[in-house]
Amino acid sequence: MEYLTRILRKVAKEAEFKFHPRCQSLKRAHLCFADDLLLFCKGDYISAHLLLRGFKLFSNSSGLKANISKFAVYGAGMNSNTIDRLVDLSGFQKCSMPFQYLGMKICAKRISKADCVSLVDKMFCKELYKFVELICGKGVDWSCSPGHVSWSVTCRSKSEGGLGFRDIALWNFCAMSKHVWDISSKKDNLWVKWVNIIYIKQGDWWNHVAPVDAIWYWKQIVQVKDKLKTVFSHQEFHSFSFTIASLVSKLNIVAGRWQFAMIWDRFSYPKHRVIIWLALLDRLLTLDRIQRYKPLQSIACMLCGNAVECHSHPFFSCCVSSKILVEVLQWCNISYHGHDLKNLLKWIGKKKIRKAEGRFLSA
């Protein structure tokens, strides 16, 4: 491939050779990708003839011949006579755009929404979100009503009040941000050089505005850059040690909710963990919440009947449950007089820390 590259570069220096309009600035006439070879030139007979002559020299020297059944000639903005002459000269088959490459349509015009259907079918983020949310929140695979906990909260880590699911939309945004970071850090690769020449044109990337006639993907990258500007200054982002995971952590900052870490103790029952998790989020289906969308005859506590069943009532305010709690604490020889679930978890956490410190000191 190094030998082929040298031949094609020599061909590109010929006075009669003309580059493809989008490759003129980079002086690029070919790309090698995996086991594919792409040749580019202006749509005239002489330029294409020079490329084919250089390729024939490579074949004669190396013994590597083109597989005629896998080679094709594509022309954009060329007259049919020129294309027919090139087909006769090369022996390759004549094909028309668009064509499929790595699952994506390649065409000379803008890619339409319909052209992306095959990719959209594979990337069903919204449908996947809804399915997982329903399975985890309600135990069913279809429902019109919302779940008990929002998906954004569910995607937080367990220590921050979620269930640790990955937010696919956030990860996709951070993956696209890698392109923004590559341009900002002036990474030495062909794509960065190309967008700098075609779009940025020695301008200020951090304040760049996508041209009206820019292709769709470039506009999306610029939109990602503009969103990042609300979080980073240019200098901060340029010096940021970029990984997708580190950016996700940076953008997914949640106020400290350390008490949630106490829920997921391996010695507790899964059912109990979920109940306490929902209680801390104020998402238990207490009667006062059910009353909002379903009329009830009474929303009084079904244990004591003396007060409205709300989140602050069942665990400590109810005379029945509070009596049971007192007896359990006495039976376990534990002295606790709080009346709040969060404070209780905080108290348990301190007890566990002190117990661990005692074991460390005794060891």
Short mmCIF file of C-alpha atoms in Angstrom, two decimals:
data_model
loop_
_atom_site.label_atom_id
_atom_site.label_comp_id
_atom_site.label_asym_id
_atom_site.label_seq_id
_atom_site.Cartn_x
_atom_site.Cartn_y
_atom_site.Cartn_z
CA MET A 1 0.00 0.00 0.00
CA GLU A 2 2.94 2.33 0.60
CA TYR A 3 4.14 1.65 -2.94
CA LEU A 4 0.63 2.26 -4.33
CA THR A 5 0.41 5.51 -2.36
CA ARG A 6 3.70 6.74 -3.83
CA ILE A 7 2.51 5.96 -7.37
CA LEU A 8 -0.81 7.78 -6.89
CA ARG A 9 0.93 10.79 -5.34
CA LYS A 10 3.20 10.96 -8.39
CA VAL A 11 0.14 10.74 -10.64
CA ALA A 12 -1.47 13.63 -8.73
CA LYS A 13 1.56 15.81 -9.52
CA GLU A 14 1.03 15.45 -13.27
CA ALA A 15 0.19 18.78 -14.89
CA GLU A 16 -2.88 17.35 -16.63
CA PHE A 17 -4.32 15.76 -13.47
CA LYS A 18 -7.15 17.61 -11.74
CA PHE A 19 -8.29 16.85 -8.21
CA HIS A 20 -11.85 16.29 -7.06
CA PRO A 21 -13.21 19.73 -5.95
CA ARG A 22 -13.39 18.68 -2.28
CA CYS A 23 -9.87 17.22 -2.38
CA GLN A 24 -8.06 20.07 -4.10
CA SER A 25 -6.82 21.79 -0.92
CA LEU A 26 -5.46 18.56 0.61
CA LYS A 27 -4.04 17.30 -2.70
CA ARG A 28 -5.73 13.98 -1.98
CA ALA A 29 -6.47 11.54 -4.82
CA HIS A 30 -7.07 8.32 -2.89
CA LEU A 31 -8.02 6.78 0.44
CA CYS A 32 -7.12 3.34 1.78
CA PHE A 33 -9.58 2.11 4.38
CA ALA A 34 -9.33 -1.44 5.75
CA ASP A 35 -9.39 -3.55 2.57
CA ASP A 36 -11.05 -0.88 0.43
CA LEU A 37 -9.42 1.53 -2.02
CA LEU A 38 -11.17 4.75 -3.06
CA LEU A 39 -9.84 6.85 -5.94
CA PHE A 40 -10.98 10.47 -6.47
CA CYS A 41 -10.47 12.94 -9.28
CA LYS A 42 -12.28 15.60 -11.24
CA GLY A 43 -14.85 14.13 -13.58
CA ASP A 44 -12.83 14.41 -16.77
CA TYR A 45 -11.39 11.64 -18.92
CA ILE A 46 -7.72 12.62 -18.65
CA SER A 47 -7.62 12.72 -14.84
CA ALA A 48 -9.38 9.39 -14.52
CA HIS A 49 -7.15 7.91 -17.21
CA LEU A 50 -4.02 8.97 -15.28
CA LEU A 51 -5.32 7.35 -12.10
CA LEU A 52 -6.10 4.10 -13.91
CA ARG A 53 -2.67 4.13 -15.57
CA GLY A 54 -0.99 4.51 -12.17
CA PHE A 55 -3.09 1.69 -10.79
CA LYS A 56 -2.13 -0.53 -13.74
CA LEU A 57 1.55 0.18 -13.06
CA PHE A 58 1.03 -0.97 -9.47
CA SER A 59 -0.70 -4.16 -10.67
CA ASN A 60 2.05 -5.00 -13.14
CA SER A 61 4.76 -4.40 -10.51
CA SER A 62 3.16 -6.21 -7.56
CA GLY A 63 1.11 -8.87 -9.32
CA LEU A 64 -2.01 -7.70 -7.42
CA LYS A 65 -4.88 -7.48 -9.89
CA ALA A 66 -8.21 -5.73 -9.44
CA ASN A 67 -11.22 -8.00 -8.93
CA ILE A 68 -13.38 -6.81 -11.82
CA SER A 69 -16.58 -8.01 -10.14
CA LYS A 70 -15.90 -5.82 -7.07
CA PHE A 71 -14.72 -2.67 -8.85
CA ALA A 72 -17.13 0.00 -10.04
CA VAL A 73 -17.04 3.43 -11.64
CA TYR A 74 -19.24 6.17 -10.15
CA GLY A 75 -19.64 9.53 -11.79
CA ALA A 76 -21.23 12.69 -10.40
CA GLY A 77 -21.83 15.66 -12.71
CA MET A 78 -20.21 13.83 -15.64
CA ASN A 79 -21.65 13.32 -19.08
CA SER A 80 -22.52 9.78 -20.09
CA ASN A 81 -19.99 9.66 -22.95
CA THR A 82 -17.05 10.29 -20.60
CA ILE A 83 -18.29 7.61 -18.19
CA ASP A 84 -18.71 5.09 -21.02
CA ARG A 85 -15.15 5.78 -22.23
CA LEU A 86 -13.81 5.15 -18.70
CA VAL A 87 -15.79 1.92 -18.41
CA ASP A 88 -14.38 0.70 -21.72
CA LEU A 89 -10.86 1.69 -20.67
CA SER A 90 -10.94 0.09 -17.22
CA GLY A 91 -13.21 -2.88 -17.76
CA PHE A 92 -14.96 -2.05 -14.50
CA GLN A 93 -18.73 -2.08 -14.21
CA LYS A 94 -20.71 1.14 -14.46
CA CYS A 95 -22.85 1.88 -11.41
CA SER A 96 -24.98 4.81 -10.35
CA MET A 97 -25.35 6.63 -7.05
CA PRO A 98 -26.40 6.22 -4.32
CA PHE A 99 -24.61 3.05 -3.27
CA GLN A 100 -24.22 1.30 0.07
CA TYR A 101 -20.92 1.53 1.91
CA LEU A 102 -20.58 0.26 5.50
CA GLY A 103 -24.38 0.30 5.80
CA MET A 104 -24.70 3.95 4.72
CA LYS A 105 -25.81 5.43 1.42
CA ILE A 106 -23.14 7.37 -0.47
CA CYS A 107 -24.42 9.94 -2.92
CA ALA A 108 -23.41 13.19 -4.59
CA LYS A 109 -26.39 15.08 -3.15
CA ARG A 110 -27.35 15.75 0.45
CA ILE A 111 -28.32 12.66 2.41
CA SER A 112 -32.05 12.81 3.10
CA LYS A 113 -33.90 11.54 6.14
CA ALA A 114 -35.23 8.64 4.07
CA ASP A 115 -31.65 7.62 3.19
CA CYS A 116 -30.91 7.18 6.91
CA VAL A 117 -33.86 4.89 7.64
CA SER A 118 -31.69 1.78 7.70
CA LEU A 119 -29.44 3.34 10.35
CA VAL A 120 -32.35 4.76 12.35
CA ASP A 121 -33.89 1.28 12.52
CA LYS A 122 -30.70 0.04 14.15
CA MET A 123 -30.42 2.99 16.55
CA PHE A 124 -33.82 2.92 18.27
CA CYS A 125 -32.79 4.83 21.39
CA LYS A 126 -36.20 6.26 22.26
CA GLU A 127 -37.99 2.93 21.85
CA LEU A 128 -35.30 1.18 23.88
CA TYR A 129 -35.58 3.81 26.63
CA LYS A 130 -39.33 3.34 26.90
CA PHE A 131 -39.11 -0.47 26.94
CA VAL A 132 -36.45 -0.58 29.69
CA GLU A 133 -38.24 2.08 31.73
CA LEU A 134 -41.50 0.13 31.66
CA ILE A 135 -39.86 -3.21 32.46
CA CYS A 136 -37.92 -1.76 35.40
CA GLY A 137 -40.63 0.58 36.65
CA LYS A 138 -43.82 -1.39 36.12
CA GLY A 139 -42.85 -4.92 35.13
CA VAL A 140 -44.68 -4.66 31.81
CA ASP A 141 -43.46 -4.16 28.24
CA TRP A 142 -46.15 -1.65 27.20
CA SER A 143 -48.09 1.09 28.97
CA CYS A 144 -49.39 4.58 28.22
CA SER A 145 -48.89 5.92 31.73
CA PRO A 146 -45.48 7.18 32.94
CA GLY A 147 -43.25 5.20 35.28
CA HIS A 148 -42.81 5.90 38.97
CA VAL A 149 -39.34 7.41 38.47
CA SER A 150 -38.17 9.47 35.49
CA TRP A 151 -35.66 7.91 33.12
CA SER A 152 -33.14 10.69 33.76
CA VAL A 153 -33.13 9.83 37.47
CA THR A 154 -32.98 6.09 36.78
CA CYS A 155 -29.82 6.62 34.71
CA ARG A 156 -27.96 8.15 37.65
CA SER A 157 -25.54 6.01 39.61
CA LYS A 158 -26.89 4.20 42.67
CA SER A 159 -25.03 6.56 45.00
CA GLU A 160 -26.84 9.48 43.33
CA GLY A 161 -30.34 8.06 43.57
CA GLY A 162 -30.61 6.06 40.33
CA LEU A 163 -30.27 2.45 39.25
CA GLY A 164 -27.05 2.85 37.28
CA PHE A 165 -28.49 2.47 33.76
CA ARG A 166 -26.47 4.07 30.98
CA ASP A 167 -28.02 7.17 29.42
CA ILE A 168 -27.56 6.32 25.73
CA ALA A 169 -28.42 9.84 24.55
CA LEU A 170 -25.81 11.37 26.88
CA TRP A 171 -23.18 8.85 25.81
CA ASN A 172 -23.93 9.55 22.16
CA PHE A 173 -23.55 13.30 22.80
CA CYS A 174 -20.20 12.71 24.52
CA ALA A 175 -19.06 10.43 21.69
CA MET A 176 -19.85 13.21 19.19
CA SER A 177 -17.98 15.62 21.45
CA LYS A 178 -14.83 13.67 20.62
CA HIS A 179 -14.95 15.25 17.14
CA VAL A 180 -15.24 18.69 18.74
CA TRP A 181 -12.25 17.94 20.96
CA ASP A 182 -10.19 16.61 18.03
CA ILE A 183 -10.71 19.87 16.14
CA SER A 184 -10.07 22.01 19.24
CA SER A 185 -6.82 20.17 20.01
CA LYS A 186 -5.86 20.17 16.30
CA LYS A 187 -5.39 16.44 16.20
CA ASP A 188 -3.17 15.29 13.36
CA ASN A 189 -5.57 13.29 11.21
CA LEU A 190 -7.04 13.63 7.73
CA TRP A 191 -10.60 14.47 8.83
CA VAL A 192 -9.52 17.35 11.08
CA LYS A 193 -7.39 18.77 8.27
CA TRP A 194 -10.28 18.43 5.83
CA VAL A 195 -12.91 20.22 7.96
CA ASN A 196 -10.42 22.98 8.76
CA ILE A 197 -9.86 23.61 5.07
CA ILE A 198 -13.46 23.17 3.88
CA TYR A 199 -15.47 24.68 6.76
CA ILE A 200 -13.41 26.48 9.41
CA LYS A 201 -10.92 28.03 6.97
CA GLN A 202 -8.43 29.29 9.58
CA GLY A 203 -11.27 30.85 11.59
CA ASP A 204 -12.04 30.59 15.30
CA TRP A 205 -13.42 27.09 15.84
CA TRP A 206 -14.95 27.84 19.25
CA ASN A 207 -17.09 30.61 17.73
CA HIS A 208 -17.64 28.94 14.37
CA VAL A 209 -21.16 29.04 12.90
CA ALA A 210 -22.12 26.32 10.42
CA PRO A 211 -22.80 27.68 6.92
CA VAL A 212 -26.36 27.40 5.66
CA ASP A 213 -25.25 25.08 2.85
CA ALA A 214 -23.18 22.82 5.15
CA ILE A 215 -24.05 19.15 5.19
CA TRP A 216 -26.20 17.76 7.97
CA TYR A 217 -23.49 15.97 9.94
CA TRP A 218 -21.35 19.12 10.19
CA LYS A 219 -24.30 21.11 11.53
CA GLN A 220 -24.82 18.44 14.19
CA ILE A 221 -21.19 18.64 15.30
CA VAL A 222 -21.41 22.43 15.52
CA GLN A 223 -24.57 22.08 17.65
CA VAL A 224 -22.68 19.76 20.01
CA LYS A 225 -19.87 22.33 20.21
CA ASP A 226 -22.34 25.10 21.05
CA LYS A 227 -23.82 23.02 23.89
CA LEU A 228 -20.35 22.33 25.27
CA LYS A 229 -19.73 26.09 25.35
CA THR A 230 -22.32 26.35 28.14
CA VAL A 231 -20.16 24.08 30.31
CA PHE A 232 -16.56 24.81 29.22
CA SER A 233 -14.54 27.79 28.16
CA HIS A 234 -12.39 27.19 25.10
CA GLN A 235 -9.23 26.91 27.21
CA GLU A 236 -10.87 24.51 29.68
CA PHE A 237 -12.12 22.24 26.92
CA HIS A 238 -8.81 22.36 25.04
CA SER A 239 -6.91 21.27 28.19
CA PHE A 240 -9.56 18.70 29.17
CA SER A 241 -8.15 15.15 29.30
CA PHE A 242 -10.81 13.77 27.01
CA THR A 243 -12.44 10.39 27.32
CA ILE A 244 -16.12 9.69 26.78
CA ALA A 245 -16.48 8.40 30.35
CA SER A 246 -14.81 11.47 31.87
CA LEU A 247 -17.08 13.83 29.91
CA VAL A 248 -20.16 11.85 30.95
CA SER A 249 -19.12 12.27 34.59
CA LYS A 250 -18.52 15.98 34.01
CA LEU A 251 -21.94 16.56 32.46
CA ASN A 252 -23.86 14.25 34.75
CA ILE A 253 -23.09 15.98 38.05
CA VAL A 254 -25.81 15.48 40.64
CA ALA A 255 -26.01 17.09 44.07
CA GLY A 256 -24.60 14.82 46.76
CA ARG A 257 -27.05 12.12 47.74
CA TRP A 258 -24.82 9.83 49.69
CA GLN A 259 -27.72 8.33 51.65
CA PHE A 260 -28.73 6.30 48.58
CA ALA A 261 -25.55 4.25 48.90
CA MET A 262 -26.97 2.81 52.13
CA ILE A 263 -29.90 1.23 50.29
CA TRP A 264 -27.94 -1.19 48.15
CA ASP A 265 -26.49 -3.24 51.00
CA ARG A 266 -25.97 -6.85 49.94
CA PHE A 267 -27.53 -8.12 53.16
CA SER A 268 -30.94 -6.54 52.49
CA TYR A 269 -33.76 -8.02 50.42
CA PRO A 270 -34.13 -6.66 46.85
CA LYS A 271 -37.80 -5.86 47.48
CA HIS A 272 -36.88 -3.82 50.55
CA ARG A 273 -34.18 -1.95 48.64
CA VAL A 274 -36.65 -0.86 45.97
CA ILE A 275 -39.22 0.27 48.55
CA ILE A 276 -36.68 2.42 50.42
CA TRP A 277 -35.31 3.77 47.10
CA LEU A 278 -38.81 4.88 46.06
CA ALA A 279 -39.46 6.30 49.53
CA LEU A 280 -36.34 8.47 49.41
CA LEU A 281 -37.39 9.77 46.00
CA ASP A 282 -40.96 10.42 47.24
CA ARG A 283 -42.28 8.06 44.59
CA LEU A 284 -44.11 5.45 46.64
CA LEU A 285 -47.69 4.85 45.56
CA THR A 286 -49.20 6.28 48.71
CA LEU A 287 -52.91 7.04 48.68
CA ASP A 288 -52.43 10.78 48.35
CA ARG A 289 -50.46 10.23 45.08
CA ILE A 290 -53.00 7.75 43.70
CA GLN A 291 -55.74 10.28 44.41
CA ARG A 292 -54.22 12.64 41.83
CA TYR A 293 -55.20 10.45 38.88
CA LYS A 294 -57.72 8.01 40.37
CA PRO A 295 -60.58 9.17 42.65
CA LEU A 296 -60.64 7.31 45.97
CA GLN A 297 -63.29 7.19 48.66
CA SER A 298 -60.68 7.72 51.36
CA ILE A 299 -56.98 8.53 51.48
CA ALA A 300 -56.64 7.86 55.20
CA CYS A 301 -53.87 5.50 56.36
CA MET A 302 -55.12 1.91 56.12
CA LEU A 303 -53.23 0.96 59.30
CA CYS A 304 -54.24 3.65 61.75
CA GLY A 305 -56.98 5.56 59.90
CA ASN A 306 -56.01 8.73 61.75
CA ALA A 307 -54.14 10.68 59.04
CA VAL A 308 -53.62 11.01 55.29
CA GLU A 309 -51.34 8.34 53.87
CA CYS A 310 -48.44 10.40 52.46
CA HIS A 311 -44.68 9.82 52.25
CA SER A 312 -43.99 11.31 55.67
CA HIS A 313 -46.62 9.17 57.39
CA PRO A 314 -46.11 5.36 56.95
CA PHE A 315 -42.62 4.93 58.41
CA PHE A 316 -42.66 7.12 61.53
CA SER A 317 -45.89 9.12 61.92
CA CYS A 318 -48.31 6.20 61.81
CA CYS A 319 -49.03 5.03 65.38
CA VAL A 320 -49.06 1.38 64.28
CA SER A 321 -45.79 1.36 62.32
CA SER A 322 -44.01 3.60 64.84
CA LYS A 323 -44.98 1.20 67.67
CA ILE A 324 -43.57 -1.73 65.69
CA LEU A 325 -40.36 0.22 65.04
CA VAL A 326 -39.93 1.01 68.75
CA GLU A 327 -40.37 -2.65 69.70
CA VAL A 328 -37.91 -3.81 67.01
CA LEU A 329 -35.32 -1.29 68.22
CA GLN A 330 -35.78 -2.42 71.83
CA TRP A 331 -35.52 -6.06 70.82
CA CYS A 332 -32.23 -5.28 68.97
CA ASN A 333 -31.04 -3.17 71.92
CA ILE A 334 -30.68 -0.12 69.69
CA SER A 335 -31.22 3.43 70.91
CA TYR A 336 -32.61 5.66 68.17
CA HIS A 337 -35.16 8.47 68.46
CA GLY A 338 -35.26 10.03 65.00
CA HIS A 339 -38.41 10.48 62.94
CA ASP A 340 -37.04 10.78 59.41
CA LEU A 341 -36.01 8.07 56.93
CA LYS A 342 -33.03 10.03 55.57
CA ASN A 343 -31.72 10.73 59.07
CA LEU A 344 -32.14 7.06 59.94
CA LEU A 345 -30.01 6.01 56.99
CA LYS A 346 -27.46 8.66 57.93
CA TRP A 347 -27.37 7.33 61.48
CA ILE A 348 -26.95 3.73 60.25
CA GLY A 349 -24.12 4.88 58.00
CA LYS A 350 -22.26 6.46 60.91
CA LYS A 351 -22.73 3.28 62.97
CA LYS A 352 -21.24 1.18 60.17
CA ILE A 353 -18.25 3.52 59.87
CA ARG A 354 -17.59 3.41 63.62
CA LYS A 355 -17.90 -0.37 63.61
CA ALA A 356 -15.44 -0.65 60.73
CA GLU A 357 -13.00 1.69 62.46
CA GLY A 358 -13.24 -0.41 65.63
CA ARG A 359 -12.36 -3.55 63.69
CA PHE A 360 -9.41 -1.78 62.05
CA LEU A 361 -8.04 -0.57 65.37
CA SER A 362 -8.43 -3.99 67.03
CA ALA A 363 -6.60 -5.62 64.10
#
